Coordinates of C-alpha atoms (C1' of nucleotides) in Angstrom, one line a residue:
Chain A
X1 CA 33.9 -14.3 0.6
X2 CA 31.8 -14.0 -2.4
X3 CA 30.2 -11.2 -4.5
X4 CA 27.0 -13.0 -3.7
X5 CA 27.4 -13.3 0.4
X6 CA 24.5 -10.9 1.0
X7 CA 22.2 -12.4 -1.2
X8 CA 23.3 -15.7 -0.4
X9 CA 23.0 -14.9 3.4
X10 CA 19.6 -13.8 3.2
X11 CA 18.3 -16.9 1.4
X12 CA 19.5 -18.3 4.0
X13 CA 17.2 -17.0 6.6
X14 CA 14.2 -18.0 5.0
X15 CA 15.1 -22.0 4.5
X16 CA 18.2 -24.0 5.2
X17 CA 20.6 -24.5 2.3
X18 CA 23.1 -27.4 1.6
X19 CA 26.1 -27.4 -0.3
X20 CA 24.8 -28.0 -3.8
X21 CA 22.1 -24.8 -3.3
X22 CA 25.0 -22.8 -2.2
X23 CA 27.2 -23.8 -5.1
X24 CA 24.6 -23.3 -7.4
X25 CA 23.7 -19.8 -6.0
X26 CA 27.4 -19.0 -6.4
X27 CA 27.4 -19.9 -9.8
X28 CA 24.4 -18.1 -11.1
X29 CA 25.7 -15.0 -9.4
X30 CA 28.5 -14.7 -11.5
X31 CA 27.9 -12.2 -14.1
X32 CA 26.8 -9.3 -12.3
X33 CA 27.1 -5.6 -13.7
X34 CA 28.0 -2.2 -12.5
X35 CA 25.2 0.4 -12.3
X36 CA 25.4 4.0 -11.1
X37 CA 22.7 6.1 -9.5
X38 CA 19.8 6.7 -11.2
X39 CA 20.6 4.4 -13.8
X40 CA 17.2 2.3 -15.0
X41 CA 17.0 -1.5 -14.9
X42 CA 13.7 -1.4 -16.4
X43 CA 10.9 0.5 -17.2
X44 CA 6.9 -0.1 -16.4
X45 CA 5.7 -1.3 -19.9
X46 CA 8.9 -3.1 -20.6
X47 CA 9.3 -6.6 -21.3
X48 CA 9.5 -8.7 -17.7
X49 CA 12.2 -11.2 -19.0
X50 CA 14.7 -10.8 -16.3
X51 CA 14.8 -10.2 -12.7
X52 CA 17.6 -8.9 -10.6
X53 CA 19.5 -9.2 -8.0
X54 CA 21.5 -6.5 -5.9
X55 CA 24.9 -7.9 -4.9
X56 CA 26.0 -4.4 -3.7
X57 CA 24.7 -1.2 -3.4
X58 CA 20.8 -0.1 -3.7
X59 CA 17.7 0.2 -6.0
X60 CA 14.2 0.8 -6.0
X61 CA 10.7 0.2 -7.1
X62 CA 8.6 2.5 -8.1
X63 CA 5.7 3.9 -10.3
X64 CA 5.4 7.5 -12.2
X65 CA 2.4 9.1 -12.5
X66 CA 1.8 11.1 -16.1
X67 CA 2.5 14.5 -14.1
X68 CA 5.8 13.4 -12.7
X69 CA 4.7 12.4 -9.2
X70 CA 6.5 9.4 -7.9
X71 CA 6.0 6.6 -5.5
X72 CA 8.9 4.2 -4.4
X73 CA 7.3 1.2 -3.7
X74 CA 10.1 -1.1 -2.5
X75 CA 14.0 -0.7 -1.7
X76 CA 16.4 -3.3 -2.7
X77 CA 19.3 -3.2 -0.3
X78 CA 22.5 -5.9 -0.9
X79 CA 21.3 -9.1 -0.8
X80 CA 17.9 -7.8 -2.3
X81 CA 15.7 -9.3 -5.2
X82 CA 13.1 -8.8 -7.8
X83 CA 10.2 -11.1 -7.3
X84 CA 11.1 -13.8 -9.4
X85 CA 7.5 -14.5 -10.6
X86 CA 7.2 -11.6 -12.0
X87 CA 8.8 -13.6 -15.1
X88 CA 5.5 -15.3 -15.8
X89 CA 4.1 -11.9 -16.8
X90 CA 4.5 -10.2 -19.8
X91 CA 5.7 -6.9 -19.2
X92 CA 6.5 -4.6 -15.8
X93 CA 3.8 -2.7 -14.0
X94 CA 6.3 -0.8 -12.3
X95 CA 10.0 0.6 -12.8
X96 CA 13.3 -0.2 -11.0
X97 CA 16.4 2.0 -10.8
X98 CA 19.7 2.0 -9.3
X99 CA 19.9 4.5 -6.3
X100 CA 23.5 4.2 -5.3
X101 CA 26.3 2.4 -7.6
X102 CA 25.4 -1.0 -7.0
X103 CA 26.6 -4.5 -8.6
X104 CA 23.6 -6.2 -9.6
X105 CA 22.8 -9.5 -11.4
X106 CA 20.5 -10.2 -13.6
X107 CA 18.9 -13.4 -14.1
X108 CA 16.9 -15.2 -17.1
X109 CA 13.8 -17.1 -17.0
X110 CA 16.4 -20.0 -17.6
X111 CA 18.5 -19.4 -14.8
X112 CA 15.9 -18.7 -12.2
X113 CA 14.3 -22.4 -13.9
X114 CA 17.8 -24.0 -12.7
X115 CA 17.5 -22.5 -9.3
X116 CA 14.0 -23.4 -8.7
X117 CA 14.6 -26.9 -9.4
X118 CA 16.4 -27.0 -6.0
X119 CA 13.3 -27.0 -3.2
X120 CA 15.1 -25.5 -0.9
X121 CA 16.2 -22.7 -3.0
X122 CA 12.4 -22.2 -4.3
X123 CA 11.3 -22.4 -0.7
X124 CA 13.6 -19.5 0.1
X125 CA 12.3 -17.6 -2.9
X126 CA 8.7 -18.0 -2.1
X127 CA 9.2 -16.9 1.9
X128 CA 11.5 -13.9 0.8
X129 CA 8.7 -12.7 -1.7
X130 CA 5.6 -13.1 1.2
X131 CA 8.2 -10.8 3.2
X132 CA 8.3 -8.3 0.6
X133 CA 4.9 -8.4 0.1
X134 CA 4.5 -7.9 3.7
X135 CA 6.7 -4.9 3.6
X136 CA 4.4 -3.9 1.0
X137 CA 1.2 -4.0 3.3
X138 CA 3.3 -2.1 6.1
X139 CA 3.9 0.6 3.9
X140 CA 0.3 1.1 2.9
X141 CA -0.4 1.3 6.6
X142 CA 2.8 3.9 7.4
X143 CA 1.6 5.9 4.6
X144 CA -1.9 5.8 5.1
X145 CA -2.3 6.2 8.6
X146 CA 0.9 7.5 10.3
X147 CA 2.0 11.3 11.0
X148 CA 5.3 12.6 9.5
X149 CA 6.9 11.4 12.8
X150 CA 5.4 8.0 13.0
X151 CA 6.5 7.3 9.0
X152 CA 10.2 8.4 9.2
X153 CA 10.7 6.4 12.3
X154 CA 9.0 3.4 11.2
X155 CA 11.0 3.4 7.9
X156 CA 14.2 3.6 9.7
X157 CA 13.6 1.0 12.0
X158 CA 12.4 -1.5 9.5
X159 CA 15.2 -0.9 7.7
X160 CA 17.8 -1.2 10.3
X161 CA 16.3 -4.5 11.1
X162 CA 16.4 -5.6 7.4
X163 CA 20.1 -4.7 7.5
X164 CA 20.7 -6.5 10.7
X165 CA 19.2 -9.4 9.3
X166 CA 22.1 -9.6 6.7
X167 CA 24.8 -8.4 8.4
X168 CA 25.0 -5.0 7.0
X169 CA 24.1 -3.2 10.6
X170 CA 26.7 -2.9 13.1
X171 CA 26.6 -0.8 16.2
X172 CA 23.3 0.7 15.3
X173 CA 24.9 2.4 12.1
X174 CA 24.5 1.3 8.8
X175 CA 24.8 2.7 5.4
X176 CA 22.0 4.7 3.6
X177 CA 22.8 6.5 0.8
X178 CA 19.0 7.7 0.4
X179 CA 18.5 11.8 -0.4
X180 CA 15.9 13.5 1.5
X181 CA 14.0 13.9 -1.6
X182 CA 13.7 9.8 -2.0
X183 CA 12.8 9.3 1.3
X184 CA 9.6 11.8 0.3
X185 CA 9.0 9.6 -2.6
X186 CA 8.9 7.1 -0.5
X187 CA 7.0 8.4 2.7
X188 CA 4.3 10.7 0.9
X189 CA 5.7 13.9 1.9
X190 CA 7.5 16.9 0.7
X191 CA 11.1 16.6 1.0
X192 CA 11.1 19.8 3.1
X193 CA 8.5 18.1 5.8
X194 CA 11.3 14.8 5.8
X195 CA 14.1 17.4 6.1
X196 CA 12.4 19.1 9.4
X197 CA 11.1 15.5 10.6
X198 CA 14.8 14.1 10.3
X199 CA 16.1 17.4 12.3
X200 CA 13.4 16.6 14.8
X201 CA 14.6 12.7 15.1
X202 CA 18.4 14.5 15.6
X203 CA 16.7 16.8 18.2
X204 CA 15.4 13.8 20.3
X205 CA 18.7 12.2 20.0
X206 CA 16.8 9.0 18.0
X207 CA 19.2 9.4 15.0
X208 CA 21.7 10.8 13.4
X209 CA 22.9 10.5 9.5
X210 CA 26.5 11.4 8.7
X211 CA 28.2 10.4 5.3
X212 CA 25.1 8.9 4.4
X213 CA 24.9 6.4 7.4
X214 CA 22.4 6.5 9.7
X215 CA 22.7 6.1 13.4
X216 CA 20.1 4.8 15.9
X217 CA 21.3 5.9 19.0
X218 CA 18.2 5.2 21.1
X219 CA 16.6 2.4 19.6
X220 CA 13.7 1.8 21.8
X221 CA 12.7 5.2 21.5
X222 CA 12.6 5.2 18.1
X223 CA 10.6 1.9 17.7
X224 CA 8.3 3.8 20.3
X225 CA 8.0 6.8 18.5
X226 CA 7.5 4.7 15.1
X227 CA 4.9 2.2 17.2
X228 CA 7.3 -0.8 15.2
X229 CA 6.2 -4.3 15.5
X230 CA 8.7 -6.3 13.7
X231 CA 6.8 -9.3 13.6
X232 CA 5.8 -8.5 9.9
X233 CA 9.6 -9.0 9.3
X234 CA 9.9 -12.0 11.2
X235 CA 7.0 -14.3 10.2
X236 CA 8.7 -15.9 7.1
X237 CA 12.3 -16.4 9.0
X238 CA 13.7 -19.6 9.9
X239 CA 13.6 -18.8 13.5
X240 CA 10.0 -17.7 13.7
X241 CA 8.7 -15.3 15.8
Chain B
X1 CA -24.5 -22.6 -12.1
X2 CA -22.9 -23.4 -8.9
X3 CA -22.1 -21.4 -5.8
X4 CA -18.1 -21.3 -7.0
X5 CA -19.0 -20.0 -10.4
X6 CA -17.5 -16.8 -10.1
X7 CA -14.4 -18.0 -8.0
X8 CA -13.7 -20.6 -10.9
X9 CA -14.6 -17.8 -14.0
X10 CA -12.0 -15.6 -12.2
X11 CA -9.2 -18.2 -12.4
X12 CA -10.5 -18.8 -15.8
X13 CA -8.7 -15.5 -16.7
X14 CA -5.6 -16.3 -15.5
X15 CA -5.0 -19.4 -17.1
X16 CA -7.2 -22.1 -19.3
X17 CA -8.7 -24.8 -17.2
X18 CA -9.9 -28.4 -18.5
X19 CA -12.8 -30.2 -17.1
X20 CA -10.9 -31.8 -14.7
X21 CA -9.5 -28.7 -13.3
X22 CA -13.5 -27.1 -13.1
X23 CA -14.2 -30.6 -11.2
X24 CA -12.0 -30.0 -8.1
X25 CA -12.6 -26.7 -8.5
X26 CA -16.1 -27.4 -7.9
X27 CA -15.5 -30.6 -5.4
X28 CA -13.0 -27.7 -3.2
X29 CA -16.0 -25.7 -3.1
X30 CA -18.3 -27.2 -1.3
X31 CA -18.7 -26.5 2.3
X32 CA -18.8 -23.0 2.1
X33 CA -19.8 -21.2 5.2
X34 CA -22.0 -18.3 5.4
X35 CA -20.9 -15.0 7.4
X36 CA -22.7 -11.6 8.5
X37 CA -21.2 -8.1 8.6
X38 CA -18.0 -7.7 10.5
X39 CA -17.4 -11.3 11.3
X40 CA -13.8 -12.0 12.0
X41 CA -12.3 -14.3 9.3
X42 CA -8.7 -14.2 11.0
X43 CA -7.0 -12.3 13.0
X44 CA -3.4 -10.7 13.2
X45 CA -1.2 -12.9 15.1
X46 CA -3.4 -16.5 14.2
X47 CA -2.3 -19.4 12.9
X48 CA -2.1 -19.5 9.1
X49 CA -3.5 -22.5 8.4
X50 CA -5.9 -22.3 6.2
X51 CA -7.4 -19.9 3.2
X52 CA -10.4 -18.3 2.2
X53 CA -12.5 -17.8 -1.0
X54 CA -14.8 -15.4 -0.8
X55 CA -17.7 -17.3 -3.3
X56 CA -20.5 -14.6 -2.7
X57 CA -20.2 -11.1 -0.5
X58 CA -17.7 -8.8 0.5
X59 CA -14.6 -9.3 3.1
X60 CA -11.5 -7.5 3.4
X61 CA -7.9 -7.5 4.5
X62 CA -6.7 -5.3 6.7
X63 CA -4.5 -3.7 9.6
X64 CA -5.1 -2.1 12.8
X65 CA -2.4 0.4 14.6
X66 CA -2.7 -0.1 18.7
X67 CA -4.9 3.1 19.0
X68 CA -7.8 2.0 16.6
X69 CA -6.7 3.2 13.4
X70 CA -7.1 1.1 10.4
X71 CA -5.9 0.3 7.1
X72 CA -7.8 -1.6 4.5
X73 CA -5.2 -3.7 2.3
X74 CA -7.3 -5.3 0.1
X75 CA -10.7 -5.9 -0.9
X76 CA -12.3 -9.5 -1.3
X77 CA -15.1 -9.5 -4.0
X78 CA -17.1 -12.6 -5.0
X79 CA -14.3 -14.8 -6.6
X80 CA -11.7 -13.1 -4.7
X81 CA -9.3 -15.3 -1.9
X82 CA -6.7 -14.9 0.1
X83 CA -3.2 -15.5 -0.8
X84 CA -2.6 -19.4 -0.9
X85 CA 1.1 -19.0 -0.1
X86 CA 0.4 -17.2 3.2
X87 CA -0.5 -21.1 4.6
X88 CA 3.4 -21.7 4.2
X89 CA 3.8 -18.9 7.1
X90 CA 3.2 -19.7 10.8
X91 CA 0.8 -16.9 11.4
X92 CA -1.3 -13.9 9.8
X93 CA 0.4 -10.6 9.8
X94 CA -3.3 -9.0 8.9
X95 CA -6.4 -9.7 9.5
X96 CA -9.6 -10.6 7.5
X97 CA -12.9 -10.3 7.9
X98 CA -16.4 -9.8 6.2
X99 CA -17.6 -6.4 5.2
X100 CA -21.2 -7.5 4.2
X101 CA -23.3 -11.1 4.1
X102 CA -21.3 -13.3 2.4
X103 CA -20.8 -17.0 1.4
X104 CA -17.2 -18.0 2.2
X105 CA -15.0 -21.2 1.8
X106 CA -12.0 -22.3 3.9
X107 CA -9.4 -24.5 2.7
X108 CA -6.7 -26.4 4.6
X109 CA -3.4 -26.8 3.4
X110 CA -4.1 -30.3 2.2
X111 CA -7.1 -29.1 -0.3
X112 CA -5.1 -26.6 -1.5
X113 CA -2.0 -28.9 -2.5
X114 CA -4.7 -30.9 -3.9
X115 CA -5.8 -28.3 -6.2
X116 CA -2.3 -26.8 -6.9
X117 CA -1.1 -30.5 -8.0
X118 CA -3.0 -29.6 -11.5
X119 CA -0.3 -27.2 -13.2
X120 CA -3.3 -25.1 -14.2
X121 CA -4.7 -24.3 -11.3
X122 CA -1.6 -23.7 -9.8
X123 CA -0.6 -21.4 -12.7
X124 CA -4.0 -19.2 -12.2
X125 CA -3.3 -19.4 -8.6
X126 CA 0.1 -17.9 -9.1
X127 CA -0.8 -15.1 -11.8
X128 CA -4.3 -14.2 -9.6
X129 CA -1.7 -13.2 -6.9
X130 CA 0.6 -11.1 -8.8
X131 CA -2.6 -9.2 -10.0
X132 CA -3.5 -8.6 -6.3
X133 CA -0.1 -7.6 -5.7
X134 CA 0.0 -5.7 -8.7
X135 CA -3.3 -4.4 -6.9
X136 CA -1.7 -3.5 -3.7
X137 CA 1.2 -1.9 -5.0
X138 CA -1.3 0.8 -7.1
X139 CA -3.2 1.5 -3.7
X140 CA 0.3 2.6 -2.4
X141 CA 0.2 5.1 -5.1
X142 CA -3.2 6.0 -4.5
X143 CA -2.9 6.9 -0.8
X144 CA 0.7 8.4 -1.3
X145 CA 0.5 10.3 -4.4
X146 CA -3.1 11.4 -5.6
X147 CA -5.6 14.0 -4.2
X148 CA -8.9 12.6 -2.7
X149 CA -11.0 13.1 -5.9
X150 CA -8.5 11.3 -7.8
X151 CA -8.0 8.5 -5.0
X152 CA -11.9 8.2 -5.0
X153 CA -12.3 8.1 -8.8
X154 CA -9.2 5.9 -9.2
X155 CA -10.7 3.3 -6.7
X156 CA -14.0 3.1 -8.3
X157 CA -12.3 2.4 -11.7
X158 CA -10.6 -0.4 -10.4
X159 CA -13.5 -2.0 -8.8
X160 CA -15.5 -1.4 -11.6
X161 CA -12.9 -3.0 -13.8
X162 CA -12.5 -5.7 -11.7
X163 CA -16.5 -6.5 -11.4
X164 CA -16.6 -6.3 -15.1
X165 CA -13.8 -8.9 -15.9
X166 CA -15.7 -11.1 -13.6
X167 CA -19.3 -10.3 -15.0
X168 CA -20.8 -8.8 -11.7
X169 CA -21.2 -5.5 -13.7
X170 CA -23.9 -4.6 -16.3
X171 CA -24.8 -1.3 -17.5
X172 CA -22.0 0.5 -15.7
X173 CA -23.5 -0.7 -12.8
X174 CA -22.2 -2.9 -9.8
X175 CA -23.2 -4.0 -6.4
X176 CA -20.8 -2.2 -3.8
X177 CA -21.8 -2.3 -0.2
X178 CA -18.9 -0.3 1.5
X179 CA -20.1 2.4 4.0
X180 CA -18.2 5.9 4.0
X181 CA -16.1 4.6 6.6
X182 CA -14.7 1.7 4.8
X183 CA -14.0 3.8 1.9
X184 CA -12.2 6.2 4.4
X185 CA -9.9 3.6 5.8
X186 CA -9.1 2.3 2.6
X187 CA -8.2 5.7 0.7
X188 CA -6.8 7.1 3.9
X189 CA -8.9 9.9 4.1
X190 CA -11.5 10.6 6.7
X191 CA -15.2 9.7 6.7
X192 CA -16.5 13.5 6.1
X193 CA -14.4 14.0 3.5
X194 CA -15.3 10.8 1.2
X195 CA -18.5 12.2 1.8
X196 CA -18.1 15.5 0.2
X197 CA -15.7 13.8 -2.4
X198 CA -18.7 11.2 -3.3
X199 CA -20.9 14.4 -3.5
X200 CA -18.8 16.1 -5.9
X201 CA -18.5 12.7 -8.0
X202 CA -22.2 13.3 -8.4
X203 CA -22.5 16.7 -8.9
X204 CA -20.0 16.2 -12.0
X205 CA -22.3 13.6 -13.2
X206 CA -20.0 10.9 -13.1
X207 CA -20.7 8.5 -10.3
X208 CA -23.8 8.1 -8.4
X209 CA -24.8 5.2 -5.5
X210 CA -28.0 4.0 -4.3
X211 CA -29.2 1.2 -2.8
X212 CA -25.5 -0.2 -2.3
X213 CA -24.7 -0.4 -5.6
X214 CA -22.7 2.4 -7.6
X215 CA -23.5 3.4 -10.9
X216 CA -21.0 5.2 -13.5
X217 CA -22.5 7.7 -15.6
X218 CA -19.4 8.7 -17.6
X219 CA -16.8 6.0 -18.0
X220 CA -14.6 8.4 -19.7
X221 CA -14.8 11.2 -17.1
X222 CA -14.3 9.0 -14.1
X223 CA -11.0 7.4 -15.9
X224 CA -9.8 11.0 -16.8
X225 CA -10.5 12.3 -13.2
X226 CA -8.3 9.5 -11.8
X227 CA -5.9 9.1 -14.0
X228 CA -6.6 5.4 -14.1
X229 CA -4.6 3.0 -16.7
X230 CA -6.0 -0.3 -16.3
X231 CA -2.9 -2.2 -17.7
X232 CA -1.6 -3.4 -13.5
X233 CA -5.1 -5.1 -13.9
X234 CA -4.5 -7.4 -17.0
X235 CA -1.5 -7.8 -17.1
X236 CA -1.6 -11.1 -16.1
X237 CA -4.6 -12.2 -18.0
X238 CA -4.6 -14.6 -20.7
X239 CA -6.3 -11.8 -23.2
X240 CA -2.8 -9.8 -22.3
X241 CA -2.6 -6.3 -22.4
Chain C
dC1 C1' 38.6 25.3 -6.6
dG2 C1' 34.5 25.5 -9.0
dT3 C1' 29.8 24.0 -9.6
dA4 C1' 25.6 21.9 -9.2
dA5 C1' 23.1 18.5 -6.3
dA6 C1' 21.2 18.2 -1.5
dA7 C1' 20.2 20.0 2.7
dT8 C1' 18.4 23.8 5.7
dT9 C1' 15.4 27.7 7.2
dG10 C1' 11.6 31.0 7.1
dA11 C1' 6.9 32.4 5.6
dT12 C1' 2.7 31.8 3.9
dC13 C1' -0.9 28.4 1.8
dT14 C1' -4.1 24.6 1.6
dG15 C1' -6.5 20.4 1.8
dT16 C1' -7.9 17.6 4.4
dC17 C1' -9.3 16.7 9.3
dT18 C1' -11.8 17.1 13.6
dC19 C1' -15.6 18.4 16.3
dA20 C1' -20.2 18.8 16.3
dA21 C1' -24.8 19.1 15.0
dC22 C1' -28.7 17.2 12.2
dG23 C1' -31.2 14.2 8.7
dT24 C1' -32.8 9.6 7.1
dG25 C1' -33.6 5.1 5.9
dG26 C1' -34.2 0.7 7.3
dG27 C1' -34.8 -2.9 10.1
dT28 C1' -37.0 -4.5 14.6
dG29 C1' -39.4 -4.9 18.4
dG30 C1' -43.6 -4.0 21.0
Chain D
dC1 C1' -48.3 -2.2 11.2
dC2 C1' -46.6 1.6 13.4
dA3 C1' -42.9 3.6 16.1
dC4 C1' -38.7 4.0 17.5
dC5 C1' -33.9 3.4 17.1
dC6 C1' -29.2 3.5 15.1
dA7 C1' -26.1 3.3 11.9
dC8 C1' -25.1 5.9 8.5
dG9 C1' -25.3 9.8 5.7
dT10 C1' -24.8 15.1 5.2
dT11 C1' -23.5 19.8 6.6
dG12 C1' -20.9 23.8 8.5
dA13 C1' -17.0 26.1 11.2
dG14 C1' -12.8 25.9 12.3
dA15 C1' -8.1 24.1 13.2
dC16 C1' -3.6 22.1 12.0
dA17 C1' -0.3 18.7 9.5
dG18 C1' 2.0 19.4 6.2
dA19 C1' 2.8 21.6 1.1
dT20 C1' 4.4 25.1 -1.3
dC21 C1' 7.4 28.5 -2.8
dA22 C1' 11.8 31.3 -1.8
dA23 C1' 15.8 31.6 -0.4
dT24 C1' 20.3 30.6 2.0
dT25 C1' 24.1 27.5 3.0
dT26 C1' 26.5 23.0 2.9
dT27 C1' 28.1 19.5 0.9
dA28 C1' 30.1 16.3 -2.8
dC29 C1' 32.8 15.4 -6.5
dG30 C1' 34.9 16.8 -10.9

DNA sequence: CGTAAAATTGATCTGTCTCAACGTGGGTGG
DNA sequence: CCACCCACGTTGAGACAGATCAATTTTACG
């Protein structure tokens, strides 16, 4: 199993890939680099001349306000990547950084063009990217309309489902090396309130956290608390609904 | 001046269009239909077999929660369109409806493919769509990290800039037929608080509203109140920064 | 072990929500 | 052409979810 397997498995969820596609993807995944927690990949304003693929670990996209407030816009788990179309723009409007020690692949415009010359890969990229945007829409709904309890539950349901689809969740347990402060900047809550909400989830026997791992004890209960409907995550997948 | 002029002018901001491109776009804009306030264009779950172009008027993308809460995800002003790539998906994950009497064009997959066979048009579509997503990211920041005053100001700065870029703003005045309740569902505030914030903006002599028109009296002051930085709107435009 | 980051807990504060009333202007039918 | 009407805007009072401030404990890691 190569270092790129999660990425390739994820792409395979969005379009069928043949042997030649797989070969090209494996090849492209050659020179991944290791990053540490908090290492910056790109800053808002930087030239947008490369895209990133998280092969292992965890990174995020975020925006900072001048006074230090931070909004996390997206998580990039193993198998996730930045938007390939961003390469057509002159600079980044948001920033990217690692949230945990990660193996991250950097692709140039030429690398990406070579991959996208394969119609299956192009199709997978596009459908993957559409899913990322569907997730962003749902985050806006989350932050805009849901209570703290619903927000945290909804995010956990989403992450669990994403992890499952790439085989990174077993026994309703998955690695989630996020601090409560990072969750706070994702969900637009204070870190203190995230803490209280997580403890409430524990008290309700819905989810527990140990050792940077989340364990869902009552999946149905959690989805209920979140008002979670997974259709936005599956829309672009081969299996359909 | 055709009915499609605002749309075409907007696309022309994202990629150079030649005579043949213009001809095809004009042709495609033939059978627009009139919609009234609140008319539905598509509901979440509907088959995603057409895209929409708002030639005149105002529409929006939104998501509803089962209990009736609504989050508006994007405004479609004259010249704006739904994401063409959505056509590759089986169904909508969000809904679209008119917010004001509008002239709206419906394009089928075939129509869009014909347009996208022109590389300039394809490029314009892509860059337009990237800008839409940059706006969505900024909305998440807005709802997640800014106060009511900042949120309202920021949204007004953004709309003003968008209107200006397609020539729908003159003398710092533009048509904005939104109710306070619609603003509330956009900004994740209550309608009552939107009202108080708008009155505060009026008291500060930054913006006034009359007759469904917004007039910005102190552009610099408004941008300051919002912490507004327009780079996310211009990133994909031909002029650059 | 020591140390710093992260989690936990308690007390208090506040921006915004909710509820409830009243004003108002533009569209419609009589 | 006027009167009604209804959606929208405005205003006030009180409530509350979540923020903030300030310790203290626990955990991770060199």
